[in-house]
Tab-separated table of C-alpha atoms in Angstrom:
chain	number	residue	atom	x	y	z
T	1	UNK	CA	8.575	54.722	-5.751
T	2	UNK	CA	6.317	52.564	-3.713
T	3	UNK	CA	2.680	52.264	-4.352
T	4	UNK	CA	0.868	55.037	-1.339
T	5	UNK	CA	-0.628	52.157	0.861
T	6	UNK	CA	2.671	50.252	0.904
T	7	UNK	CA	6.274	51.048	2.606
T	8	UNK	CA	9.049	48.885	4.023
T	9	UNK	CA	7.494	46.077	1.111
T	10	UNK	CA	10.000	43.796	-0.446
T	11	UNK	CA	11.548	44.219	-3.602
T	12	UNK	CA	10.532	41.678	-6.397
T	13	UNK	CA	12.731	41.658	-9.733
T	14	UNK	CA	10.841	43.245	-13.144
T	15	UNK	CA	8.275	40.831	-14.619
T	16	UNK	CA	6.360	40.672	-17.872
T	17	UNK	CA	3.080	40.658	-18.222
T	18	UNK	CA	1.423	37.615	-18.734
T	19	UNK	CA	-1.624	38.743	-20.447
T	20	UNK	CA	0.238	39.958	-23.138
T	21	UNK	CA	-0.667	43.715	-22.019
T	22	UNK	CA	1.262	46.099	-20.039
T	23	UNK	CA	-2.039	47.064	-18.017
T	24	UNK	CA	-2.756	43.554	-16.441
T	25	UNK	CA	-0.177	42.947	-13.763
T	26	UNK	CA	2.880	45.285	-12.324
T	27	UNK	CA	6.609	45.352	-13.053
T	28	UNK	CA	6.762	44.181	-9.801
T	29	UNK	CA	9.568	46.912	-9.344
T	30	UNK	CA	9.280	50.169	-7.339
T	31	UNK	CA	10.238	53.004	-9.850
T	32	UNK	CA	7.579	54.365	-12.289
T	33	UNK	CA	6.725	51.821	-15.146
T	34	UNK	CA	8.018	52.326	-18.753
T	35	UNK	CA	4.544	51.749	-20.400
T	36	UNK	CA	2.626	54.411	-18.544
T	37	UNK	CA	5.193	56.524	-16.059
T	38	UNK	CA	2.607	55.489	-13.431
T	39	UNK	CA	3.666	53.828	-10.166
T	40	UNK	CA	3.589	50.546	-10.036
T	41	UNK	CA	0.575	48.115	-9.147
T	42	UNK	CA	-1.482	45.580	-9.422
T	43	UNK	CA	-3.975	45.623	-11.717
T	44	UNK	CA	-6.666	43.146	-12.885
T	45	UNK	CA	-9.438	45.646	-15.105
T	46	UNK	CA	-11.387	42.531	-16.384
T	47	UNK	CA	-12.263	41.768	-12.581
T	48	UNK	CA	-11.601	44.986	-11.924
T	49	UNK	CA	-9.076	44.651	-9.195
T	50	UNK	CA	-6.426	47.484	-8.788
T	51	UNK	CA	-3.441	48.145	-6.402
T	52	UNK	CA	-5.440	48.368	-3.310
T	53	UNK	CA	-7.676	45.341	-3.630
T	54	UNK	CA	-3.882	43.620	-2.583
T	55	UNK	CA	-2.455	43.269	0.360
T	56	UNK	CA	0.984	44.567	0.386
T	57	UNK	CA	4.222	42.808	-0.792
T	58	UNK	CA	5.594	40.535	1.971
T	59	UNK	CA	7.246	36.663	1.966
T	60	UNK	CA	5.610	34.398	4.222
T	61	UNK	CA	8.215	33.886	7.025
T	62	UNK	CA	6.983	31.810	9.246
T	63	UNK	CA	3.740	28.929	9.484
T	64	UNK	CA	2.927	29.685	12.822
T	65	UNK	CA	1.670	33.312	12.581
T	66	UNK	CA	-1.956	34.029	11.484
T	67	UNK	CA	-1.150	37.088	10.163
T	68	UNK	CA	2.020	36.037	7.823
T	69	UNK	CA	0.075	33.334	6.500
T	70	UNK	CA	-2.867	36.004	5.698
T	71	UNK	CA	-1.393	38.954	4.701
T	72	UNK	CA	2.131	37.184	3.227
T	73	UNK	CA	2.346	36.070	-0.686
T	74	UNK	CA	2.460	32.647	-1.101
T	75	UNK	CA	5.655	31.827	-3.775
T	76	UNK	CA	5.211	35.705	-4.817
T	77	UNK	CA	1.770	35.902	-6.039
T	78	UNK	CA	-0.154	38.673	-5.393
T	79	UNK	CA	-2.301	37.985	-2.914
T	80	UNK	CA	-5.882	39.698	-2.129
T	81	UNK	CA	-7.153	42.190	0.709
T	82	UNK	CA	-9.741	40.080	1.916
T	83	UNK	CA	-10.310	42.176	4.906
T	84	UNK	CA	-12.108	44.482	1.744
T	85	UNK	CA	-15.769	44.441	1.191
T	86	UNK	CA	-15.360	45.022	-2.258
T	87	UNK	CA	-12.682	42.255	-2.804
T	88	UNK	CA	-15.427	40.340	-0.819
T	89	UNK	CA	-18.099	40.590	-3.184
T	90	UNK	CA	-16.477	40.011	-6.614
T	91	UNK	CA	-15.415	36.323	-4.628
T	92	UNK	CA	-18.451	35.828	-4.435
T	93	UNK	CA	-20.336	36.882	-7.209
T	94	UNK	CA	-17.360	34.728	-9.464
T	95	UNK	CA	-18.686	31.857	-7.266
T	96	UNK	CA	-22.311	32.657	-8.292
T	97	UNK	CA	-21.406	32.914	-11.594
T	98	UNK	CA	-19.851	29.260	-11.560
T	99	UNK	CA	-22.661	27.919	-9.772
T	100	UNK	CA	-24.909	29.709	-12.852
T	101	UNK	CA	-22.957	27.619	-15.486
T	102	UNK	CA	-23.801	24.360	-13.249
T	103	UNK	CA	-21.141	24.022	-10.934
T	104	UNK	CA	-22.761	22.909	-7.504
T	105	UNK	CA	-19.143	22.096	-5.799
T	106	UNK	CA	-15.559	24.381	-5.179
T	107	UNK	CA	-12.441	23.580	-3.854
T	108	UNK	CA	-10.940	26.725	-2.757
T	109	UNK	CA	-6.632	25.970	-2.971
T	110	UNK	CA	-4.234	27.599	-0.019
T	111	UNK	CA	-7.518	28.597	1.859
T	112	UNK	CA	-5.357	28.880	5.148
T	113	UNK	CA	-3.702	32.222	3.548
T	114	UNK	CA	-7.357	33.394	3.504
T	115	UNK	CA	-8.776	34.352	7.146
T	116	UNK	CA	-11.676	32.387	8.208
T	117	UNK	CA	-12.942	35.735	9.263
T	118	UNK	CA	-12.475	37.086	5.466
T	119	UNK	CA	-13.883	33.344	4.136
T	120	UNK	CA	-17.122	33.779	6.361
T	121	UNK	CA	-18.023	36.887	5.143
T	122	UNK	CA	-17.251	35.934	1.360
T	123	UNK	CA	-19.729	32.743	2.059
T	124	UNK	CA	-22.461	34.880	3.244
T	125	UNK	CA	-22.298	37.283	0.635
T	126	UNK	CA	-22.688	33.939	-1.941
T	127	UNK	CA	-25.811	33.281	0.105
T	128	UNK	CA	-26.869	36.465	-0.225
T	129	UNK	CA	-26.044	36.372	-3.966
T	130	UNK	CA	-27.960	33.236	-3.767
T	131	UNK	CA	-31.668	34.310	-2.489
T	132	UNK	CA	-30.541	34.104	0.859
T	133	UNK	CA	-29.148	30.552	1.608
T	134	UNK	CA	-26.547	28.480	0.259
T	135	UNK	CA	-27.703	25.898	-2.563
T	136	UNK	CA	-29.109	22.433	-1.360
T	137	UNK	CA	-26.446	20.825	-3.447
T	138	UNK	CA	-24.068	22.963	-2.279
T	139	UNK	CA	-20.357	22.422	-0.845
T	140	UNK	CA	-17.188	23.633	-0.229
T	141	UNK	CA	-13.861	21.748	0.617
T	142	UNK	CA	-10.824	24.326	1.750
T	143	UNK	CA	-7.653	23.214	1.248
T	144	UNK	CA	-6.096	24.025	5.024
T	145	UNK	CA	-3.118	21.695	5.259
T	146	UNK	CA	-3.169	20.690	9.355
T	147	UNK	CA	0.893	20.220	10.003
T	148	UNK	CA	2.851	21.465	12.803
T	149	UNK	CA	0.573	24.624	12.493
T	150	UNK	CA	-2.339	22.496	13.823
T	151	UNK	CA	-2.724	24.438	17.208
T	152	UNK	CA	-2.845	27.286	15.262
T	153	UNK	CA	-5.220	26.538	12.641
T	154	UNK	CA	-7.740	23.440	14.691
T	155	UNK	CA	-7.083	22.848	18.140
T	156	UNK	CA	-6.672	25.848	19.909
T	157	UNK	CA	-9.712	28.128	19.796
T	158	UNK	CA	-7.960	31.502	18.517
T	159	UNK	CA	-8.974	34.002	15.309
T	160	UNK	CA	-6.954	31.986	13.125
T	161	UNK	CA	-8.829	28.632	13.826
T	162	UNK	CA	-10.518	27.176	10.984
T	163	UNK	CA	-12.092	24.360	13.613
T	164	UNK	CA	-15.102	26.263	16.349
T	165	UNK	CA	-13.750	29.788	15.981
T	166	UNK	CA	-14.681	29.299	11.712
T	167	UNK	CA	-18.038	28.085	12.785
T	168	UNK	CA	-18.301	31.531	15.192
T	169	UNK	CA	-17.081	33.718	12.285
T	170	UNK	CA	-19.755	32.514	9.824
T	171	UNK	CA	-22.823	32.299	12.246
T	172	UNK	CA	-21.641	36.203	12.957
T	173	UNK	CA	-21.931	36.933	9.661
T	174	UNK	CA	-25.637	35.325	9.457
T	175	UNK	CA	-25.459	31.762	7.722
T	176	UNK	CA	-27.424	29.208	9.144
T	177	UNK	CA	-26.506	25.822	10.885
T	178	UNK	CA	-27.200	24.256	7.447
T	179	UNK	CA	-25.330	26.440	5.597
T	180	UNK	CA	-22.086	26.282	7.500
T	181	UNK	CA	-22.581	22.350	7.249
T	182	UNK	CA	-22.033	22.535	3.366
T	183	UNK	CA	-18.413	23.931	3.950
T	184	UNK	CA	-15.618	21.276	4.417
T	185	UNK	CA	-12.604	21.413	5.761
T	186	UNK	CA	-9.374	19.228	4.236
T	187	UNK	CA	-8.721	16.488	6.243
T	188	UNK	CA	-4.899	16.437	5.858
T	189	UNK	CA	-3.866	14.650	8.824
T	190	UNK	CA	-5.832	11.424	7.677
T	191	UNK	CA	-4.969	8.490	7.647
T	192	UNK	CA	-1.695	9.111	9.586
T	193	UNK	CA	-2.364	11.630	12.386
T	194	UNK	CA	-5.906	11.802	12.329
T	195	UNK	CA	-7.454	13.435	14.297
T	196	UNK	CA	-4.891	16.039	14.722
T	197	UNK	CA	-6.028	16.971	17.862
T	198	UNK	CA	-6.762	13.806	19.714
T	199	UNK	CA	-10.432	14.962	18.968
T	200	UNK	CA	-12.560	16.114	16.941
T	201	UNK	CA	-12.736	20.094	17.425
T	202	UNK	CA	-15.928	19.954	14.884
T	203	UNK	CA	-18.058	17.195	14.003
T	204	UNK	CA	-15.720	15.046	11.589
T	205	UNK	CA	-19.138	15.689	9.111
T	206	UNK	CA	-16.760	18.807	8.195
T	207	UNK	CA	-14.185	16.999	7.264
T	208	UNK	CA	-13.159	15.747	3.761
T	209	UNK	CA	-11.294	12.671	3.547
T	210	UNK	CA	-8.844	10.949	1.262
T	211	UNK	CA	-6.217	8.096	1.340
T	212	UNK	CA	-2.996	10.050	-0.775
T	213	UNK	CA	-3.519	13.732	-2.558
T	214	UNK	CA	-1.897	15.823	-5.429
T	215	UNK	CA	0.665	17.268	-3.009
T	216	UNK	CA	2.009	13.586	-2.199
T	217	UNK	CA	2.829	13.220	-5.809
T	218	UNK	CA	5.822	15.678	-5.407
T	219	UNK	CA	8.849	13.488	-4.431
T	220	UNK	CA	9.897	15.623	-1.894
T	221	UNK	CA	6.665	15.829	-0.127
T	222	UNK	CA	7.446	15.001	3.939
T	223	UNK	CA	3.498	13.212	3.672
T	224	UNK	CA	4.747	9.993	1.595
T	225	UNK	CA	5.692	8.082	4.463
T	226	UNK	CA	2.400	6.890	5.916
T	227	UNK	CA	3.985	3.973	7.529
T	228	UNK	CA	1.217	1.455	8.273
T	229	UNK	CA	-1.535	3.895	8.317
T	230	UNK	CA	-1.735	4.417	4.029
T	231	UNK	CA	-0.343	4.272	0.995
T	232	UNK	CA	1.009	6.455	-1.602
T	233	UNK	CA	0.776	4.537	-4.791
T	234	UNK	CA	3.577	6.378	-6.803
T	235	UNK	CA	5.896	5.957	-3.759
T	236	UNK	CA	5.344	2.194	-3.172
T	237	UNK	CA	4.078	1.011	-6.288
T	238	UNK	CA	2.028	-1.617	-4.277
T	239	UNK	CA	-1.486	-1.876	-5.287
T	240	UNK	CA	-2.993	-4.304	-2.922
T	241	UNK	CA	-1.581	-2.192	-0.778
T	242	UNK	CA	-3.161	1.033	-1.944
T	243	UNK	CA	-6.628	-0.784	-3.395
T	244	UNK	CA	-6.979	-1.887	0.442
T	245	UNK	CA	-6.397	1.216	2.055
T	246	UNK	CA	-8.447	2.826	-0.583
T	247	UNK	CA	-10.810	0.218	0.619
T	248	UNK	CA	-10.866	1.470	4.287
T	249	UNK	CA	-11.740	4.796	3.723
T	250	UNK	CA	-15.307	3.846	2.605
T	251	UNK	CA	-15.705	0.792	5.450
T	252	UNK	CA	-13.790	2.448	8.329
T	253	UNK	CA	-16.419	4.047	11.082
T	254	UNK	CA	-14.408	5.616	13.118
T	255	UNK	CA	-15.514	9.307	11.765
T	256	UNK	CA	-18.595	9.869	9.661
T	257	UNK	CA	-16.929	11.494	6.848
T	258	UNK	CA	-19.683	12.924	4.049
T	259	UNK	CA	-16.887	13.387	1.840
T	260	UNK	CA	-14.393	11.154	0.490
T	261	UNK	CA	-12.165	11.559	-2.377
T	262	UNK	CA	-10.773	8.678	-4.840
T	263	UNK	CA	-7.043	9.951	-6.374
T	264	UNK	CA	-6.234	8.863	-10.046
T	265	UNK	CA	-2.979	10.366	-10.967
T	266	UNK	CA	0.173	9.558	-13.026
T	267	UNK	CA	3.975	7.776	-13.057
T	268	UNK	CA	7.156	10.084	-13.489
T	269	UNK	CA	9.478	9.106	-16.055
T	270	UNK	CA	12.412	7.130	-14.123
T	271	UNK	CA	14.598	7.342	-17.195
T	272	UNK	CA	15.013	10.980	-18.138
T	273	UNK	CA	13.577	12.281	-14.855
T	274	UNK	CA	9.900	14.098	-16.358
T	275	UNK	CA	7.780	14.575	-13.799
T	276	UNK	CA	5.074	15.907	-16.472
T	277	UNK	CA	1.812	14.640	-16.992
T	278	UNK	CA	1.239	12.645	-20.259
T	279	UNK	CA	-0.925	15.085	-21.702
T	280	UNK	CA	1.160	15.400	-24.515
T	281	UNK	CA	2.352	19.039	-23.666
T	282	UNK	CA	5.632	17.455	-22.470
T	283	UNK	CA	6.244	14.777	-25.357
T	284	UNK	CA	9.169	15.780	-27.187
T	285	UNK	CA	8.004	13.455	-30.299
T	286	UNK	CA	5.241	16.932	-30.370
T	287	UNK	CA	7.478	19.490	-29.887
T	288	UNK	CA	7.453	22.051	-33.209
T	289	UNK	CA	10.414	24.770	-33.104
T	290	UNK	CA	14.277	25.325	-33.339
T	291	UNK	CA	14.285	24.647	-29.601
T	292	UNK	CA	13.094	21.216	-30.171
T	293	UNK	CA	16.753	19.916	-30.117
T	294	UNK	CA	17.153	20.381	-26.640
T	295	UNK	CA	13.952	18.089	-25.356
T	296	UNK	CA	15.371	15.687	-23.431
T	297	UNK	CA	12.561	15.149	-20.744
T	298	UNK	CA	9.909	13.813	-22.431
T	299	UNK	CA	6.858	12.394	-21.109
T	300	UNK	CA	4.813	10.364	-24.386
T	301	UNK	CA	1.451	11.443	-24.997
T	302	UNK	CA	-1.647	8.960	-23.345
T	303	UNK	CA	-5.086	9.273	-23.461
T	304	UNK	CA	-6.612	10.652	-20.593
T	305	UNK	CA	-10.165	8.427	-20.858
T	306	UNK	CA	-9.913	4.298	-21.797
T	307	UNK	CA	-13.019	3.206	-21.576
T	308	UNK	CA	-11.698	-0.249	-22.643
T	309	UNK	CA	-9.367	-0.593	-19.119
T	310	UNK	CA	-9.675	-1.201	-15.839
T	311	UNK	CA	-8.182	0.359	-12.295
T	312	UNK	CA	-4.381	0.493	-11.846
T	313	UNK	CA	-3.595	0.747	-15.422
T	314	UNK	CA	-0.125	2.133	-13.859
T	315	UNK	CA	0.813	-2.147	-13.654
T	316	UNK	CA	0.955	-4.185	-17.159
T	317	UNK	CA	2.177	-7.963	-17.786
T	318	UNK	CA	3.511	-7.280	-13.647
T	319	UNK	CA	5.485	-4.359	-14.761
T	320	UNK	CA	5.584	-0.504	-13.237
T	321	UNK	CA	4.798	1.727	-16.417
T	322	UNK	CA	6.152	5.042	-16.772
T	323	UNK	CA	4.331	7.931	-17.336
T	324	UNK	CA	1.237	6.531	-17.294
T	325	UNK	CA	-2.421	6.955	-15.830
T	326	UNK	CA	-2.700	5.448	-12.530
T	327	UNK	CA	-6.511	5.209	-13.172
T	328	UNK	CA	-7.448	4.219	-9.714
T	329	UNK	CA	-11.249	5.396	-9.985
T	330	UNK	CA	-11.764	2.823	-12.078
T	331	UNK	CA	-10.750	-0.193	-9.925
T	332	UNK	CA	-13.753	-2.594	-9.197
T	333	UNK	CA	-13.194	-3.643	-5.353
T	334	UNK	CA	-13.463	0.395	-4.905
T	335	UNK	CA	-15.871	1.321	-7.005
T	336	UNK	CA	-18.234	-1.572	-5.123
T	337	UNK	CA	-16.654	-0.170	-1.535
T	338	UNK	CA	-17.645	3.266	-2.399
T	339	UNK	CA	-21.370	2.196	-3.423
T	340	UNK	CA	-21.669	0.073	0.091
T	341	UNK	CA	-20.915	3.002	1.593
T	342	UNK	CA	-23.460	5.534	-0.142
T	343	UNK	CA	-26.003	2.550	0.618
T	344	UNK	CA	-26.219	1.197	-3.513
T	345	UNK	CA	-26.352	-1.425	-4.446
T	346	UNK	CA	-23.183	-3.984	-5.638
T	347	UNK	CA	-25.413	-6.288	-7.721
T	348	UNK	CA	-24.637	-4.595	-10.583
T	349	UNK	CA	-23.214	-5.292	-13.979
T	350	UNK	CA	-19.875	-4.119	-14.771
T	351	UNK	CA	-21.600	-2.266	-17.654
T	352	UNK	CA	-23.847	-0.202	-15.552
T	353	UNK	CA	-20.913	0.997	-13.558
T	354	UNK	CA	-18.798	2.096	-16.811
T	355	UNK	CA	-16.604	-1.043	-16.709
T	356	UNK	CA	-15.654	-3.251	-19.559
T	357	UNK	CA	-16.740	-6.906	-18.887
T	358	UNK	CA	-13.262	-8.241	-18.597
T	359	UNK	CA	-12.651	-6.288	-15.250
């Protein structure tokens, strides 16, 4: 049976729930479920969400169509009716409720599968949550990834444009100049193809900038090759290279960037192919259980935090380490780059900047 606001919806294979209780998420299969001979759903009651607080079940078949990328599930999760008030407002009061606990910054991930129309309306309603206005020490940085969809989603003024047609969405719903300021859009196409358009279709204030991300880290990511425009450490393994491009970001004036991100990120394991972190929940040396025998892919357990090292820990005695901390916040040229830029001052002692003295 299919769920009453859904036909024609594809057909997903049963699936357990992962809350351990048969009322937090659907069998995912359209016949009545075992547990309570209801039809199936999704359903979320510590939210509460239910079945039609999601849009319906569909794959997302193609990049270039506003409304796939909307209303589609991205790798088959469930994905929200934004177009619903209610679905709206609990977005936005889980926002206030971060921003209560001291959060002043969100990153919101796959924001492109969210309509800037929907996005406007769930910033406002934060505002509103908020007394009115966004907080002064407020801001937002949406992950939409600028590819070959860039017409779709910058340059060409449409209602899937996250560039001047966002802006129009949010001043309809009522946020100020100074609100809309606070929200950031990725900067994906930097350093290669930036800017996408051949111009910039807002003021590049909007845009957040950074030399390699967490999706070049992937091997199979079609971003590695940034020819002579950037670096991706794990892919070269060159860190003047990387340090100097890393560099640029913070001296380059070509775009007045308010925010700039710094990646620090791990090795693979070359030897037994682990692409894990080494946060010890891959280290077979930890594993407890009969199906310990089988670990072959082990990534050794490293702490997270030295204080007693300095940047680009991923290099020792000239040597590429594997599975390692890459630890490239911590490198000195960048750290004083980064406090030219926000106008501090580099006479400072390698203490005061949370460096050992040997750095």
């Amino acid at each position: 049976m299919f769920p009453s606001h859904c036909y024609g919806s594809t057909y997903w294979g049963n699936k357990n729930s992962s809350g351990g209780s048969p009322w937090y998420t659907q069998g995912f299969a359209y016949q009545n479920w075992t547990w309570s001979g209801a039809r199936p759903g999704m359903e979320f009651p510590a939210v509460p969400y239910g079945p039609l607080d999601f849009h319906c079940a569909r794959p997302i078949s193609s990049w270039n169509d506003g409304f796939i990328l909307n209303y589609g599930w991205l790798v088959n999760l469930g994905d929200l009716n934004t177009e619903s008030d209610y679905v709206r407002q609990r977005i936005a009061d889980y926002i206030t409720d971060l921003l209560s606990i001291g959060v002043s910054g969100i990153r919101i991930d796959a924001a492109k599968h969210i309509s800037p129309e929907g996005l406007a309306y769930i910033f406002k309603k934060l505002a509103n949550n908020m007394g009115g206005k966004l907080p002064d020490d407020f801001s937002a940085y949406l992950e939409v990834i600028i590819g070959g969809e860039k017409d779709l989603l910058m340059c060409n003024e449409n209602w899937y444009n996250y560039g001047k047609s966002f802006d129009n969405y949010m001043k309809q719903a009522g946020l100020s100049d100074s609100d809309i300021y606070k929200i950031k859009i990725w900067s994906s196409d930097y350093p290669k193809e930036h800017p996408a358009c051949g111009w910039w279709p807002i003021s590049s204030e909007r845009f957040v900038a950074q030399l390699d991300c967490h999706d070049d880290q992937n091997p199979g990511s079609s971003s590695r090759d940034m020819q002579d425009k950037g670096s991706v450490l794990i892919k070269e393994r060159n860190v003047e290279k990387h340090r100097y491009f890393n560099r640029e970001l913070f001296f380059r004036t070509d775009a007045n960037w308010q925010i700039k991100l710094v990646l620090s990120s791990y090795s693979f394991i070359d030897s037994n192919g682990a692409q894990a972190p080494p946060d010890g929940h891959s280290d077979c040396a930890r594993c407890v259980g009969s199906a310990c025998s089988g670990c072959t892919k082990s990534v050794p357990y490293k702490k997270a935090h030295n204080p007693n090292v300095c940047g680009y820990t991923i290099y020792q005695n000239g040597q590429w380490q594997q599975g390692e901390y890459t630890r490239v916040h911590r490198d000195k040229e960048i750290i004083m780059e980064m406090r030219r830029w926000m106008g501090l001052s580099t006479s400072v002692s390698n203490a005061e900047i949370g460096l050992p003295n040997h750095c």
